[in-house]
Structures are given as C-alpha cells and as structure tokens.
mmCIF file of N, CA and C and ligand atoms in Angstrom:
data_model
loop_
_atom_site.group_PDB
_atom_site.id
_atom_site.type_symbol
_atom_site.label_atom_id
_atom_site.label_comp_id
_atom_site.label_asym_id
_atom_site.label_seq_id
_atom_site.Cartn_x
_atom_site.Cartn_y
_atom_site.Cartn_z
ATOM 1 N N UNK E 30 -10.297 -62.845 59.689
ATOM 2 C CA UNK E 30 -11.738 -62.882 59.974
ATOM 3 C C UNK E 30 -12.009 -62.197 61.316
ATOM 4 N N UNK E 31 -13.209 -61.395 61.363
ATOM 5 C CA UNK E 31 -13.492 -60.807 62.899
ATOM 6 C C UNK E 31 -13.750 -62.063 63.775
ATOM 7 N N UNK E 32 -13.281 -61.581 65.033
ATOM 8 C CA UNK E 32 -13.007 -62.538 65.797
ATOM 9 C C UNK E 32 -13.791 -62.711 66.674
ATOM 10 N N UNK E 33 -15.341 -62.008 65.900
ATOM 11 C CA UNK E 33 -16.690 -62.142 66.667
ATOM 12 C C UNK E 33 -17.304 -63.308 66.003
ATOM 13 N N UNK E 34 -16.529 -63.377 64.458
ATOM 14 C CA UNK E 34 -17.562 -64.229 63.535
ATOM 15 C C UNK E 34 -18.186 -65.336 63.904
ATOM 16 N N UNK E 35 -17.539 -66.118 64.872
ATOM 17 C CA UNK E 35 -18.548 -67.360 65.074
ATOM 18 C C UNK E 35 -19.630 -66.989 65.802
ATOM 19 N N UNK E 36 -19.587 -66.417 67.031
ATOM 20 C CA UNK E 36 -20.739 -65.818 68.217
ATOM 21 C C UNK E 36 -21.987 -65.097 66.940
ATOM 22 N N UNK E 37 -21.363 -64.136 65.999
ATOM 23 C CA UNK E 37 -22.227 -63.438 65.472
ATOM 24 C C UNK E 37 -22.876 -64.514 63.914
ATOM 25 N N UNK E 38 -22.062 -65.022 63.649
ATOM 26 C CA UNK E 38 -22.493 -66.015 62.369
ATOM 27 C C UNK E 38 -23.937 -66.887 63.082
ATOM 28 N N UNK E 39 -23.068 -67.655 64.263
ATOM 29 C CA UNK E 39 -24.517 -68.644 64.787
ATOM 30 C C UNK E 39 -25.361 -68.108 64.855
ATOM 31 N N UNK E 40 -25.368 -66.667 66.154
ATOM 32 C CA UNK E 40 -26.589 -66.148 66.220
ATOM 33 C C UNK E 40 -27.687 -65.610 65.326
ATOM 34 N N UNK E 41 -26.797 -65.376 63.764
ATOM 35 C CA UNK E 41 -27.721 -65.053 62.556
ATOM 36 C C UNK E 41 -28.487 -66.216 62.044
ATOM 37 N N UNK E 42 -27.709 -67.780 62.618
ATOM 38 C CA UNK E 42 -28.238 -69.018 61.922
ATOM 39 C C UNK E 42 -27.543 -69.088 60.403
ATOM 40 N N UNK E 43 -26.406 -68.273 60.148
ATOM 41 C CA UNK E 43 -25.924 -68.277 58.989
ATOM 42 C C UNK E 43 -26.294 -67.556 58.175
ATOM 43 N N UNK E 44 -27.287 -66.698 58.152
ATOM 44 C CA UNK E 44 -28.406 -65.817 56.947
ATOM 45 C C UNK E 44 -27.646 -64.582 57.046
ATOM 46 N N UNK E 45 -27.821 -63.788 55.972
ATOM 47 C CA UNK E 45 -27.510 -62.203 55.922
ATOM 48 C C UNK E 45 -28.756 -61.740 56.771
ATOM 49 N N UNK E 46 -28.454 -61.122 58.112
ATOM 50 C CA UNK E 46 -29.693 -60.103 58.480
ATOM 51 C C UNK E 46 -30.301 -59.543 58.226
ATOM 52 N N UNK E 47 -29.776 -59.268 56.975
ATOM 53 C CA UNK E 47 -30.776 -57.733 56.073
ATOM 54 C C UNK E 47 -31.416 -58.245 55.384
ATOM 55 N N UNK E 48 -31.086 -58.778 54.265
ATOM 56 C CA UNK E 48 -31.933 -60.127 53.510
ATOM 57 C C UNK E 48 -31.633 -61.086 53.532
ATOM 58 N N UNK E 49 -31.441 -62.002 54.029
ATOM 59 C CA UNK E 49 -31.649 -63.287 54.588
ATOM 60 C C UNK E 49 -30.894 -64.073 53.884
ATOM 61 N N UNK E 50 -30.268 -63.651 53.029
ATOM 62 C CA UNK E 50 -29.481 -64.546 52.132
ATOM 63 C C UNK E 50 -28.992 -65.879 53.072
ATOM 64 N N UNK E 51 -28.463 -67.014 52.661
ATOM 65 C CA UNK E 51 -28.180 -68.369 52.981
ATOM 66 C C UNK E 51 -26.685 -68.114 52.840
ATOM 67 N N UNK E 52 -25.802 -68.420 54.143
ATOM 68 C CA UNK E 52 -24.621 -68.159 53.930
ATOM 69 C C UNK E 52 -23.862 -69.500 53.596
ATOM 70 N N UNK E 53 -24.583 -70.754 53.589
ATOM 71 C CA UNK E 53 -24.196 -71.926 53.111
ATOM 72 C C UNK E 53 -23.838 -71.978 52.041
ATOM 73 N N UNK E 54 -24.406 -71.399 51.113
ATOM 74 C CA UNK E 54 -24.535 -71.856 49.646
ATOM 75 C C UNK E 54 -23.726 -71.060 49.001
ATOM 76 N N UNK E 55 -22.636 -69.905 50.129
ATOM 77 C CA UNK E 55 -21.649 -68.991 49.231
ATOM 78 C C UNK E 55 -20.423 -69.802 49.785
ATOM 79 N N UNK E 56 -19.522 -69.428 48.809
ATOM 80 C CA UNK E 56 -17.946 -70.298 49.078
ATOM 81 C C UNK E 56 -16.693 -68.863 49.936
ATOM 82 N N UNK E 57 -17.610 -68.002 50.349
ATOM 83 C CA UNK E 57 -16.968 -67.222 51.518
ATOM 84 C C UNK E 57 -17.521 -67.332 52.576
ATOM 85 N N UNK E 58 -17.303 -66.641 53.731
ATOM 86 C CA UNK E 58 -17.592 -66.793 55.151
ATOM 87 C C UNK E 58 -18.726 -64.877 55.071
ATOM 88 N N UNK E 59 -19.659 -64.737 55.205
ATOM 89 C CA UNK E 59 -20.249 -64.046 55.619
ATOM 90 C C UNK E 59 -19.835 -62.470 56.287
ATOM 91 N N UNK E 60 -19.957 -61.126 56.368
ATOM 92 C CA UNK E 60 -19.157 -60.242 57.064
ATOM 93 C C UNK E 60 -19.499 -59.734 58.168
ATOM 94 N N UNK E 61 -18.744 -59.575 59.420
ATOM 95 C CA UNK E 61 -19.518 -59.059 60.433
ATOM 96 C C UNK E 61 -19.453 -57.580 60.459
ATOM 97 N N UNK E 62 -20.794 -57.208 60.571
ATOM 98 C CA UNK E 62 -20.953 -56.044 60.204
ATOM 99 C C UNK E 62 -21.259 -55.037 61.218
ATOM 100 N N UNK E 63 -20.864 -53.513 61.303
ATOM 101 C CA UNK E 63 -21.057 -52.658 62.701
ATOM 102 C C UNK E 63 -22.095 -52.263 61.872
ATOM 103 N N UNK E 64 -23.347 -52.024 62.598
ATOM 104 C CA UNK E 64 -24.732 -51.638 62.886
ATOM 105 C C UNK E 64 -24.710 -50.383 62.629
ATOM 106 N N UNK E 65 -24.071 -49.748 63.779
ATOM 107 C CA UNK E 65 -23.573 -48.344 63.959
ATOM 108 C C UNK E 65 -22.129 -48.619 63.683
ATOM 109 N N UNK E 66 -21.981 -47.592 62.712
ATOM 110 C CA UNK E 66 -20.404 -48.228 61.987
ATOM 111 C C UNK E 66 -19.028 -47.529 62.846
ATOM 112 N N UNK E 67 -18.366 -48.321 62.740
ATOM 113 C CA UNK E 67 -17.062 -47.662 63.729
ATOM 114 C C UNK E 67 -16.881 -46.163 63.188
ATOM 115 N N UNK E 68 -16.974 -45.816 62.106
ATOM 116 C CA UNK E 68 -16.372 -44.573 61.698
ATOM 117 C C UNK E 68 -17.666 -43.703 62.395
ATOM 118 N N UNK E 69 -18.486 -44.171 62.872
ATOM 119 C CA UNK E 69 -19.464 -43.074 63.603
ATOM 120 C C UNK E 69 -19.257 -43.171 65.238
ATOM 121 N N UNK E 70 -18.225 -44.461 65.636
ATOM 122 C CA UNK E 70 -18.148 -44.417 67.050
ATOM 123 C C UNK E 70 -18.498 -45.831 67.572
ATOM 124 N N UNK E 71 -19.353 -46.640 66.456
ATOM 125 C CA UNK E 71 -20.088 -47.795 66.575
ATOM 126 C C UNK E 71 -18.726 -49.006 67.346
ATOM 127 N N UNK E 72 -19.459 -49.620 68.639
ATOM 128 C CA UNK E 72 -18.654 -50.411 69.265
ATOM 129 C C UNK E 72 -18.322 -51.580 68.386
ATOM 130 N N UNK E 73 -17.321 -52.735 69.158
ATOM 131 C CA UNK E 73 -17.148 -53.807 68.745
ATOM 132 C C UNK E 73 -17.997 -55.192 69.587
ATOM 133 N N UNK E 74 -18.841 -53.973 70.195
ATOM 134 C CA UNK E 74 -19.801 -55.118 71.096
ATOM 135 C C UNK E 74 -20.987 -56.207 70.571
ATOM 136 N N UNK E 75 -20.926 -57.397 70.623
ATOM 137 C CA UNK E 75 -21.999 -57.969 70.229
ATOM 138 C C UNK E 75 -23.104 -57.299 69.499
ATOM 139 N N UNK E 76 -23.768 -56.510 70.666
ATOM 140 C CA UNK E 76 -25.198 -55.705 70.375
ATOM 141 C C UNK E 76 -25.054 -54.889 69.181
ATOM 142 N N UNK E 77 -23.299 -54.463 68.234
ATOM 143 C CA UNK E 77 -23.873 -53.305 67.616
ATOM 144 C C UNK E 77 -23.296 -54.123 66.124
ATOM 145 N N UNK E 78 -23.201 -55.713 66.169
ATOM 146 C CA UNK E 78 -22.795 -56.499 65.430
ATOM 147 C C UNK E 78 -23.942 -56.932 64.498
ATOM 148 N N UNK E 79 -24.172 -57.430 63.398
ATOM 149 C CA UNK E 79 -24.570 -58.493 62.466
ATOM 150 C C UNK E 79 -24.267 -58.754 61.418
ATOM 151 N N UNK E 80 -24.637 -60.375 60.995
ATOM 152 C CA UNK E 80 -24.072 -60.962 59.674
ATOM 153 C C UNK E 80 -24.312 -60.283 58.576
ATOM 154 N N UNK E 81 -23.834 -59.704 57.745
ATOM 155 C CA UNK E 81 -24.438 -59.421 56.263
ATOM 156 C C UNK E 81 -23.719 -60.306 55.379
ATOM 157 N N UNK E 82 -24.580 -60.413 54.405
ATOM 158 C CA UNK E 82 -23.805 -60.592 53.058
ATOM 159 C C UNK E 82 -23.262 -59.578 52.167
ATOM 160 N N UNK E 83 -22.005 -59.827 51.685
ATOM 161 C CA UNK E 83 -21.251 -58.605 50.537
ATOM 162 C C UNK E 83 -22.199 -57.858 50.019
ATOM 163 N N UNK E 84 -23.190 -58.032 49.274
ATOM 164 C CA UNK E 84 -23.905 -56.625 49.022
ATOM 165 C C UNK E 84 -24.527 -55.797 49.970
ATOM 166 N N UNK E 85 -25.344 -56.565 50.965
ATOM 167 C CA UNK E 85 -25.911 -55.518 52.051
ATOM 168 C C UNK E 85 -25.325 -55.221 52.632
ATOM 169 N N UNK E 86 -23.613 -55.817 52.751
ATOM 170 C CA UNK E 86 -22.567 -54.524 53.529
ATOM 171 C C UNK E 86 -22.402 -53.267 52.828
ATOM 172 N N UNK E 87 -21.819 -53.823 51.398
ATOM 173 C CA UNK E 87 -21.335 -52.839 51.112
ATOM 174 C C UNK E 87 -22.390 -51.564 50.684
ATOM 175 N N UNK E 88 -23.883 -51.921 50.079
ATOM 176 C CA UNK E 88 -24.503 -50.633 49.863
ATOM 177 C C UNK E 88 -25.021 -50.218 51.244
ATOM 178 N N UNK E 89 -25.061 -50.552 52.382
ATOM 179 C CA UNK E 89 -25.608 -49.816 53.586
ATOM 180 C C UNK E 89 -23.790 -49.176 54.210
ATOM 181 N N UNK E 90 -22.879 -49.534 53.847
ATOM 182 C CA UNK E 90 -21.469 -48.897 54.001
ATOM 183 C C UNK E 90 -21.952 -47.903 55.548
ATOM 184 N N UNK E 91 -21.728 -46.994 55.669
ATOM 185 C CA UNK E 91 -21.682 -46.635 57.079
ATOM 186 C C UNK E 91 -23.071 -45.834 57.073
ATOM 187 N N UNK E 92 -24.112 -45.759 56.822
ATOM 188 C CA UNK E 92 -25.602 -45.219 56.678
ATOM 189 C C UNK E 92 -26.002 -45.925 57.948
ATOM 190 N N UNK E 93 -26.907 -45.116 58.730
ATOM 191 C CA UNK E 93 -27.764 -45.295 59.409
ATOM 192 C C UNK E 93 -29.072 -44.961 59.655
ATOM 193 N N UNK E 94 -29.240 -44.228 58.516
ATOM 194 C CA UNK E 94 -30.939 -43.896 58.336
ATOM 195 C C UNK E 94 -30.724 -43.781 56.132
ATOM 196 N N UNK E 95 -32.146 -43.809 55.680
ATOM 197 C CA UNK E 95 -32.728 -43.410 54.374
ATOM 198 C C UNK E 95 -33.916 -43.418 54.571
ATOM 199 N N UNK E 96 -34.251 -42.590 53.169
ATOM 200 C CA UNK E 96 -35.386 -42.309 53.257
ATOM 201 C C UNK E 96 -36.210 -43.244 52.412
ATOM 202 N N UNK E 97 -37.462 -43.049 52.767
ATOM 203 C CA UNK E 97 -38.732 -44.080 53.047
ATOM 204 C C UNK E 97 -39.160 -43.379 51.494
ATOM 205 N N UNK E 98 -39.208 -44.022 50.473
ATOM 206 C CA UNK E 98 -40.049 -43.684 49.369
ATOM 207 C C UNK E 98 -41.832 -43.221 49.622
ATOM 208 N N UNK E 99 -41.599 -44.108 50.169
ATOM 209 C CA UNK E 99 -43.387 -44.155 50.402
ATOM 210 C C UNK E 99 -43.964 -42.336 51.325
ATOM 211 N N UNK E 100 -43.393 -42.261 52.107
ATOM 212 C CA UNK E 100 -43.457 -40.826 53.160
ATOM 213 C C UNK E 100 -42.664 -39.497 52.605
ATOM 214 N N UNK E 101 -41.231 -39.931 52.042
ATOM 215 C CA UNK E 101 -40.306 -39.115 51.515
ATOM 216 C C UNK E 101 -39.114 -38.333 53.070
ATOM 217 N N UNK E 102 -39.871 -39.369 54.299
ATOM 218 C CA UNK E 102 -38.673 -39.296 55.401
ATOM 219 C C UNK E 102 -37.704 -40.075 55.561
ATOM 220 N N UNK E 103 -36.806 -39.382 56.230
ATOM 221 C CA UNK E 103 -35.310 -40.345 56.481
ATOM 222 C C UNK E 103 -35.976 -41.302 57.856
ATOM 223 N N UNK E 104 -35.663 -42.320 57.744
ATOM 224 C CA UNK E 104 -35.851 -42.973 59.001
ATOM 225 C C UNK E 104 -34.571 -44.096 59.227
ATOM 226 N N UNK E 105 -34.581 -44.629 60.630
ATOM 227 C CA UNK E 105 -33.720 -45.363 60.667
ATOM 228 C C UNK E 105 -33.612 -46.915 59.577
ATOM 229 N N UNK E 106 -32.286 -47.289 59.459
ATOM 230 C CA UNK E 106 -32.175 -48.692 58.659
ATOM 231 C C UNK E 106 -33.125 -49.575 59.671
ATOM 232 N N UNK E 107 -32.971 -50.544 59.237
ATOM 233 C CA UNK E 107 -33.385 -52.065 59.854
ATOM 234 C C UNK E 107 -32.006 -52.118 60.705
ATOM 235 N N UNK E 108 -32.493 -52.213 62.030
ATOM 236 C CA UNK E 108 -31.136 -52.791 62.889
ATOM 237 C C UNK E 108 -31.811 -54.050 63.310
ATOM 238 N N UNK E 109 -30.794 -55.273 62.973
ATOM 239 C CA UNK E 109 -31.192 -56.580 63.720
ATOM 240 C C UNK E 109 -31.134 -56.587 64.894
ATOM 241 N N UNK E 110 -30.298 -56.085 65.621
ATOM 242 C CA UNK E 110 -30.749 -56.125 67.193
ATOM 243 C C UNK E 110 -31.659 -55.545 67.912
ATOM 244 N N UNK E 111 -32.494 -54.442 67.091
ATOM 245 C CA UNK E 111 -33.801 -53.556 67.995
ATOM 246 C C UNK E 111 -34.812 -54.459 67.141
ATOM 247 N N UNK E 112 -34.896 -54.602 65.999
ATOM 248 C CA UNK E 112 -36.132 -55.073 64.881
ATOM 249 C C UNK E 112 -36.512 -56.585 64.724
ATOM 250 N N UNK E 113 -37.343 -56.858 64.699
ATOM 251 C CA UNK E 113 -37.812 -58.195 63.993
ATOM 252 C C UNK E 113 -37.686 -57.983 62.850
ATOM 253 N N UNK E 114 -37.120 -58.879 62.034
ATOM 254 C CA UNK E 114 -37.016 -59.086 59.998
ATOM 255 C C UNK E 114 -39.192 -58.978 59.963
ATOM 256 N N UNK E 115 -39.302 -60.157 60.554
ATOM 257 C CA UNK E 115 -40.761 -60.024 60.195
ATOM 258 C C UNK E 115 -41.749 -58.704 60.344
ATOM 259 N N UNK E 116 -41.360 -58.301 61.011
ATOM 260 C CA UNK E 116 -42.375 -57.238 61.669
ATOM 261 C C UNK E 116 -41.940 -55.779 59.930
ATOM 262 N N UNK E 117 -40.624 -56.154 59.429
ATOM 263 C CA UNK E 117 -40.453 -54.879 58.514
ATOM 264 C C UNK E 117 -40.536 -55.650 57.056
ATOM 265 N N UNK E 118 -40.396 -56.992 57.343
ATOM 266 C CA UNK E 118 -40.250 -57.340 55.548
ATOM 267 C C UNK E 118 -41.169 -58.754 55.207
ATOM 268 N N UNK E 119 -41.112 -58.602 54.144
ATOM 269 C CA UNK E 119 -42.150 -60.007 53.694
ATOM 270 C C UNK E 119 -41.371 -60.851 51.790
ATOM 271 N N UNK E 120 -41.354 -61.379 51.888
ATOM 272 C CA UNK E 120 -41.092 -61.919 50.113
ATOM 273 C C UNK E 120 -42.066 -62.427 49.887
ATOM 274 N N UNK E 121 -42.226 -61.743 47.897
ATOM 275 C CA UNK E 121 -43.136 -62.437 47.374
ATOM 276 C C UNK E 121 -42.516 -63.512 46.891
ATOM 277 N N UNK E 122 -43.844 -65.139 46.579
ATOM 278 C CA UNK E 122 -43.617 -66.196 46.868
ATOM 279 C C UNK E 122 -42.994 -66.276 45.559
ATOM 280 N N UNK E 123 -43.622 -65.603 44.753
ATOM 281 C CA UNK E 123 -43.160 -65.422 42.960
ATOM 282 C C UNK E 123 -42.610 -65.252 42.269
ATOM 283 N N UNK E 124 -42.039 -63.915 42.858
ATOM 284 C CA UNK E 124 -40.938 -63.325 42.144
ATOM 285 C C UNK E 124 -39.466 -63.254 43.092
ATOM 286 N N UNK E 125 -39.704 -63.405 44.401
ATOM 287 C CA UNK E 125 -38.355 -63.391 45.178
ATOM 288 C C UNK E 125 -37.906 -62.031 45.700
ATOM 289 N N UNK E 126 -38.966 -61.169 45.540
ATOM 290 C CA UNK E 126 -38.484 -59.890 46.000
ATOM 291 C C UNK E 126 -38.783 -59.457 47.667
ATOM 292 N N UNK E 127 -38.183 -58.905 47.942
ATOM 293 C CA UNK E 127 -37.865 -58.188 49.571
ATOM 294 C C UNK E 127 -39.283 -57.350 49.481
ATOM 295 N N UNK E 128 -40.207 -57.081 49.975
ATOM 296 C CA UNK E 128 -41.374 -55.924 50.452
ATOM 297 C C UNK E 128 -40.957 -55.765 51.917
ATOM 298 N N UNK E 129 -40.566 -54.219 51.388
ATOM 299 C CA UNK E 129 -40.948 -53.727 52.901
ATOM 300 C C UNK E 129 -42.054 -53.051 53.464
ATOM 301 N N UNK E 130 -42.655 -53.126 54.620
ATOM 302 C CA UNK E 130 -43.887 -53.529 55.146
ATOM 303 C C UNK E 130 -44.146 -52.118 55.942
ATOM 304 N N UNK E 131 -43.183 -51.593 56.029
ATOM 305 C CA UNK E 131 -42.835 -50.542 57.278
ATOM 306 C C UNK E 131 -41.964 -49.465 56.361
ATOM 307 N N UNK E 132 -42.086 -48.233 56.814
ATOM 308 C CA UNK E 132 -40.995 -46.785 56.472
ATOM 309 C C UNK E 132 -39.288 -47.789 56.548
ATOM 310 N N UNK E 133 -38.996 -48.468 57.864
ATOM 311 C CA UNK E 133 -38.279 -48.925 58.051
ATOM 312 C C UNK E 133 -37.678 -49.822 56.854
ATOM 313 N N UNK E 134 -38.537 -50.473 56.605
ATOM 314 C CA UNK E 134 -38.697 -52.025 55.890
ATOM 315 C C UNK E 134 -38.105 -51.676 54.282
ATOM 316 N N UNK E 135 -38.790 -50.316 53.906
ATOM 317 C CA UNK E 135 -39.114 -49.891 52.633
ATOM 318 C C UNK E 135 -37.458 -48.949 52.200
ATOM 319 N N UNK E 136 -37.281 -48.464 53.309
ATOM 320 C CA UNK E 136 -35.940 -47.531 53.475
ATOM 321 C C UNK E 136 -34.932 -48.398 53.078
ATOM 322 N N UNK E 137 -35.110 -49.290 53.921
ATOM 323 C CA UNK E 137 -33.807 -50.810 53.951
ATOM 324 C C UNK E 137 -33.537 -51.281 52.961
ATOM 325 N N UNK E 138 -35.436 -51.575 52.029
ATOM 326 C CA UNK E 138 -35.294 -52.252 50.626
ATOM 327 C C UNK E 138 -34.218 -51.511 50.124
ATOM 328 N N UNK E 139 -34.774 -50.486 50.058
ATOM 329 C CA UNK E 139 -33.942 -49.313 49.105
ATOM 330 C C UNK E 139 -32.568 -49.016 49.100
ATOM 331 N N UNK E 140 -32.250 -48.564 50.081
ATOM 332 C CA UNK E 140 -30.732 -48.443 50.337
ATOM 333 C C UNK E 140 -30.157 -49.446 50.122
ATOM 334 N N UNK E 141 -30.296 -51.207 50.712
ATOM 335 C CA UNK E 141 -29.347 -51.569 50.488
ATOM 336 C C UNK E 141 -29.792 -52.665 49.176
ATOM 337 N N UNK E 142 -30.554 -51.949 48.040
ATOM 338 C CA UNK E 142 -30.710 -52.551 46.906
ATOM 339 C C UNK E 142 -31.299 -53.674 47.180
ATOM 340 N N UNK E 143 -31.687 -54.372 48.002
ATOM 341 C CA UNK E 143 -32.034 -55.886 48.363
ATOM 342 C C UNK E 143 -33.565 -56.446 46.550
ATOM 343 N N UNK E 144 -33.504 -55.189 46.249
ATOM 344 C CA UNK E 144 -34.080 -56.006 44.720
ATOM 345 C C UNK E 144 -33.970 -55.869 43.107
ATOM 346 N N UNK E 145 -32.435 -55.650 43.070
ATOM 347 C CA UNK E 145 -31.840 -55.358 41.641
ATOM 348 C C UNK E 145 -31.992 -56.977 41.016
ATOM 349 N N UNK E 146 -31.700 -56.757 40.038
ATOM 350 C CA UNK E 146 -32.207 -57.714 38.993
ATOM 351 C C UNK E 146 -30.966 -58.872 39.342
ATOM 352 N N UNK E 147 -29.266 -58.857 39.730
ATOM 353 C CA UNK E 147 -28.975 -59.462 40.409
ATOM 354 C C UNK E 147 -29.231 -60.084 41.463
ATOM 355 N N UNK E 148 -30.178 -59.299 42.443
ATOM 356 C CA UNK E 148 -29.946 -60.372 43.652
ATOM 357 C C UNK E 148 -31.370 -60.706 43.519
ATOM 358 N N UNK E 149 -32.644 -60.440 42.881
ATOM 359 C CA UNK E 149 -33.749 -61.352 42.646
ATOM 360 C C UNK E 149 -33.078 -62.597 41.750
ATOM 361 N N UNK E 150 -32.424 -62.625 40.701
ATOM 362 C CA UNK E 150 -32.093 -63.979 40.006
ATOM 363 C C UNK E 150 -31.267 -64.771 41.094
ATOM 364 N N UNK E 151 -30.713 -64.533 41.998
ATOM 365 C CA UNK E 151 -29.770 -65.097 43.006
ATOM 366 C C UNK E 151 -30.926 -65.755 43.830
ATOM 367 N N UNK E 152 -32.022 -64.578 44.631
ATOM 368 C CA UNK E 152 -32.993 -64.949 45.301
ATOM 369 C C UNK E 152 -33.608 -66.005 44.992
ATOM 370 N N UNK E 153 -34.093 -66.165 43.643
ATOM 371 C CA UNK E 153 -34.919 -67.043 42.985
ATOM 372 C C UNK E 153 -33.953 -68.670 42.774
ATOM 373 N N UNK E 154 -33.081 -68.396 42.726
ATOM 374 C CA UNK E 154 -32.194 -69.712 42.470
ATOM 375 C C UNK E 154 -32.481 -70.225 43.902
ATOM 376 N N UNK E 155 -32.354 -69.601 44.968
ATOM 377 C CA UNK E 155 -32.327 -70.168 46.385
ATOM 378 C C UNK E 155 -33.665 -70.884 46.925
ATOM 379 N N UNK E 156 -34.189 -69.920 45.889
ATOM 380 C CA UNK E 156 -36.061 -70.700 46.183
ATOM 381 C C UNK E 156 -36.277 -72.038 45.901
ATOM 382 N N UNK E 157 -36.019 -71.744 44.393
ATOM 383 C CA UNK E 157 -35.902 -73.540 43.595
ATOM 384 C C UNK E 157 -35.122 -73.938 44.291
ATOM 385 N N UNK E 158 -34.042 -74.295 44.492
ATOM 386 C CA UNK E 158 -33.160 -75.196 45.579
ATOM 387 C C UNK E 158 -33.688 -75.441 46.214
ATOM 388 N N UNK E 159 -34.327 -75.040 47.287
ATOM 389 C CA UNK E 159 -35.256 -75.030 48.786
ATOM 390 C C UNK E 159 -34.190 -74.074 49.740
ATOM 391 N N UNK E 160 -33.179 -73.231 49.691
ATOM 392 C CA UNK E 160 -32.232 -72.358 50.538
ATOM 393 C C UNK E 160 -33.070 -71.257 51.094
ATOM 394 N N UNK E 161 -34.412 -70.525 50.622
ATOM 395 C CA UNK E 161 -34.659 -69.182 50.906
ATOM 396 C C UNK E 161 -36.465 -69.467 50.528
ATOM 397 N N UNK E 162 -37.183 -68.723 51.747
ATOM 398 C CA UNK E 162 -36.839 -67.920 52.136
ATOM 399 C C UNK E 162 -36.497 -68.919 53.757
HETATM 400 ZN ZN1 LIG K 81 -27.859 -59.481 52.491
#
C-alpha cells in the first residue's frame, strides 16, 4: 500500500475524489493516486496526491486534460487539490448521475466515465443505503 495512504485516505474522508464514491462499503482499500502522474514527472508530495476509486484511476490513467463536449476544448481534469467537487459537479437526486457544471466538470464526467450504466447502478445502490451522495 502507498505509504501516503492514511494522510491521503483521511484527508479524502474516505470518498473517491473524482466521484465520491464511499470507500467503506468496498472490501479494498482505495488508490492513491498522482494528480500529475509520475510518468509525466508528477511528485510523491501530498499536494499532487488523491484518493480514487479503481475506475476513476484507471480511466483518467496518466491524462491531464480532455476535452469538454460542450465547447469541443481540451481543458484541464478536475484536480482535487486546486478545485472544489462542488464548484464542477452536482448529482441528480434520481437517477445518480455525475453533471458536470463546468468545461472542467463535464471533461472529468467524460474521461473518467463517472456515468456508464455500471457505476450509475453502483451509484444508485449507495443512495438507497444512505452511502452517497
Ligand atoms: Zn471514483
């Protein structure tokens, strides 16, 4: 396990940063993830750290910008350490899906899939429970 994981797990409160997933309710430990990914230079410092969950690691893999459907520009991902979640994303109460709010928000949806038909039925289970949002 990275040997940031506890410093970086608490400070997420346990949630995937990207979508918020509930890291309680999985029977693994969460991944700490480079922001700016080592293969681009990305440190092992706190600041360029956050929690994801297995899918929003693996489809944001070493990306640091996509493009914004809405504009058709590349812009940067959602970084948890410059961004507020709120300020780029919102869920509907209904269906469990990620809206992004922002170029940012909308890029993020996208790239890292945050609304395939897997992780809305996942989403939605967390709702009924009371886990999410
Ligand atoms: Zn996630």
């Amino acid at each position: 396990m990275n040997p940031s994981y506890p410093e970086v797990a608490g400070r997420a409160d346990h949630r995937c940063e990207y979508c918020r997933a509930p890291e309680v309710i999985f029977n693994f430990p969460f991944e700490v993830e480079h922001i700016n990914p080592s293969s681009r230079g990305g440190t092992n410092e706190l600041s360029n750290l956050a929690l994801a969950c297995r899918a929003c690691n693996v489809f944001k893999a070493n990306r640091l910008q996509a493009v914004d459907e809405g504009t058709g520009e590349a812009v940067d991902l959602f970084d948890p350490r410059r961004h507020r979640w709120e300020d780029h994303f919102s869920v509907e109460a209904d269906t469990g899906r990620i809206l992004g709010t922002t170029p940012i928000g909308r890029a993020t949806v996208a790239a890292l899939q945050m609304n395939v038909l897997r992780q809305l039925a996942a989403r939605r289970e967390w709702m009924r429970l009371g886990f999410y949002p």
